[in-house]
Amino acid sequence: MSDYKNFLSENLRKLRLACGYTQDDVATVLGLSRPAYTYYETGKTCPDLEAITKLAKMFGVTLDQLIIQEEQPLVEHTCDRVRRRPSTDPQTIGELTNEEKQLIAWLRSVKK
């Protein structure tokens, strides 16, 4: 695997985990199946420019930070998302954090 593909695949995995996303979460945003996204993380395939742009926005990094090793972001500070169990109580479902509201707004804008 080339250095570029190796860095990109490892970086995608690190950023996804740092943000607390599952492969399904990322695949949904990209409009892919989970196995198709998994190929990005294993280096079997590379995302196209549209997918790379969406990934950079989702992970809160620049395109350079996503694809160029010398521009590697500080993974710990990339995402502020906190993993927690979704509420099943209909009375509390509307209690979203600002980050969750921003993610929903971003997801809605991407699907248009």
Coordinates of C-alpha atoms in Angstrom, one line a residue:
M1 CA 0.0 0.0 0.0
S2 CA 1.4 3.4 -0.9
D3 CA 2.3 5.9 1.9
Y4 CA -0.7 8.1 0.9
K5 CA -3.2 5.3 1.0
N6 CA -1.8 3.9 4.2
F7 CA -1.9 7.3 6.0
L8 CA -5.4 8.1 4.7
S9 CA -6.8 4.8 5.8
E10 CA -5.2 5.0 9.3
N11 CA -6.2 8.6 9.7
L12 CA -9.9 7.9 8.8
R13 CA -10.0 5.2 11.5
K14 CA -8.3 7.4 14.2
L15 CA -10.5 10.3 13.5
R16 CA -13.7 8.2 13.4
L17 CA -12.8 6.7 16.8
A18 CA -11.8 10.0 18.3
C19 CA -15.1 11.5 17.3
G20 CA -17.0 8.5 18.7
Y21 CA -18.6 7.5 15.4
T22 CA -19.3 4.0 14.2
Q23 CA -18.5 2.9 10.6
D24 CA -22.2 2.8 10.1
D25 CA -22.5 6.5 11.1
V26 CA -19.8 7.6 8.6
A27 CA -21.2 5.3 5.9
T28 CA -24.6 6.8 6.3
V29 CA -23.3 10.4 5.9
L30 CA -21.4 9.4 2.8
G31 CA -24.4 7.5 1.4
L32 CA -22.5 4.2 1.4
S33 CA -22.9 0.7 2.8
R34 CA -20.8 0.0 5.9
P35 CA -18.6 -2.5 4.0
A36 CA -17.9 0.1 1.3
Y37 CA -16.7 2.6 4.0
T38 CA -14.7 -0.2 5.7
Y39 CA -12.7 -0.5 2.4
Y40 CA -11.6 3.2 2.9
E41 CA -10.3 2.3 6.4
T42 CA -8.5 -0.8 5.2
G43 CA -7.0 0.9 2.2
K44 CA -8.7 -1.4 -0.3
T45 CA -10.3 1.7 -2.0
C46 CA -9.8 5.4 -1.7
P47 CA -12.7 7.9 -1.3
D48 CA -13.4 10.3 -4.1
L49 CA -13.1 14.1 -3.7
E50 CA -16.7 14.5 -2.7
A51 CA -16.4 11.8 0.0
I52 CA -13.1 13.3 1.2
T53 CA -14.7 16.7 1.5
K54 CA -17.6 15.3 3.5
L55 CA -15.2 13.3 5.7
A56 CA -13.2 16.4 6.5
K57 CA -16.3 18.3 7.5
M58 CA -17.6 15.5 9.6
F59 CA -14.4 15.1 11.5
G60 CA -13.8 18.8 11.8
V61 CA -10.4 18.9 10.0
T62 CA -9.1 20.5 6.8
L63 CA -8.6 18.6 3.6
D64 CA -4.8 18.8 4.2
Q65 CA -5.1 17.4 7.7
L66 CA -7.2 14.5 6.4
I67 CA -4.9 13.5 3.5
I68 CA -1.4 14.9 4.1
Q69 CA 0.7 13.2 6.7
E70 CA 2.7 16.4 7.5
E71 CA -0.5 18.2 8.3
Q72 CA -1.8 15.6 10.7
P73 CA -4.4 17.0 13.2
L74 CA -4.3 16.5 17.0
V75 CA -6.8 13.7 17.1
E76 CA -7.7 14.2 20.7
H77 CA -9.0 17.8 20.0
T78 CA -10.8 17.1 16.7
C79 CA -14.2 16.2 17.9
D80 CA -16.1 17.2 21.0
R81 CA -18.8 14.5 20.6
V82 CA -19.5 12.5 23.7
R83 CA -20.7 8.9 23.3
R84 CA -23.8 8.2 25.3
R85 CA -26.8 6.0 25.1
P86 CA -29.7 7.4 23.2
S87 CA -32.8 8.0 25.3
T88 CA -35.8 5.7 24.8
D89 CA -38.0 8.0 26.8
P90 CA -40.1 10.1 24.4
Q91 CA -40.1 13.0 26.9
T92 CA -36.3 13.4 26.8
I93 CA -35.5 12.7 23.1
G94 CA -35.5 16.5 22.4
E95 CA -32.8 17.2 24.9
L96 CA -29.9 17.4 22.5
T97 CA -26.5 18.9 23.0
N98 CA -25.3 21.7 20.7
E99 CA -23.0 19.3 19.0
E100 CA -25.8 16.8 18.3
K101 CA -28.0 19.6 16.9
Q102 CA -25.1 20.7 14.6
L103 CA -24.6 17.2 13.4
I104 CA -28.3 16.8 12.6
A105 CA -28.3 20.1 10.7
W106 CA -25.2 19.1 8.8
L107 CA -26.7 15.7 8.0
R108 CA -29.9 17.4 6.7
S109 CA -27.9 19.7 4.5
V110 CA -25.8 16.8 3.1
K111 CA -28.8 14.7 2.0
K112 CA -30.2 17.5 -0.3

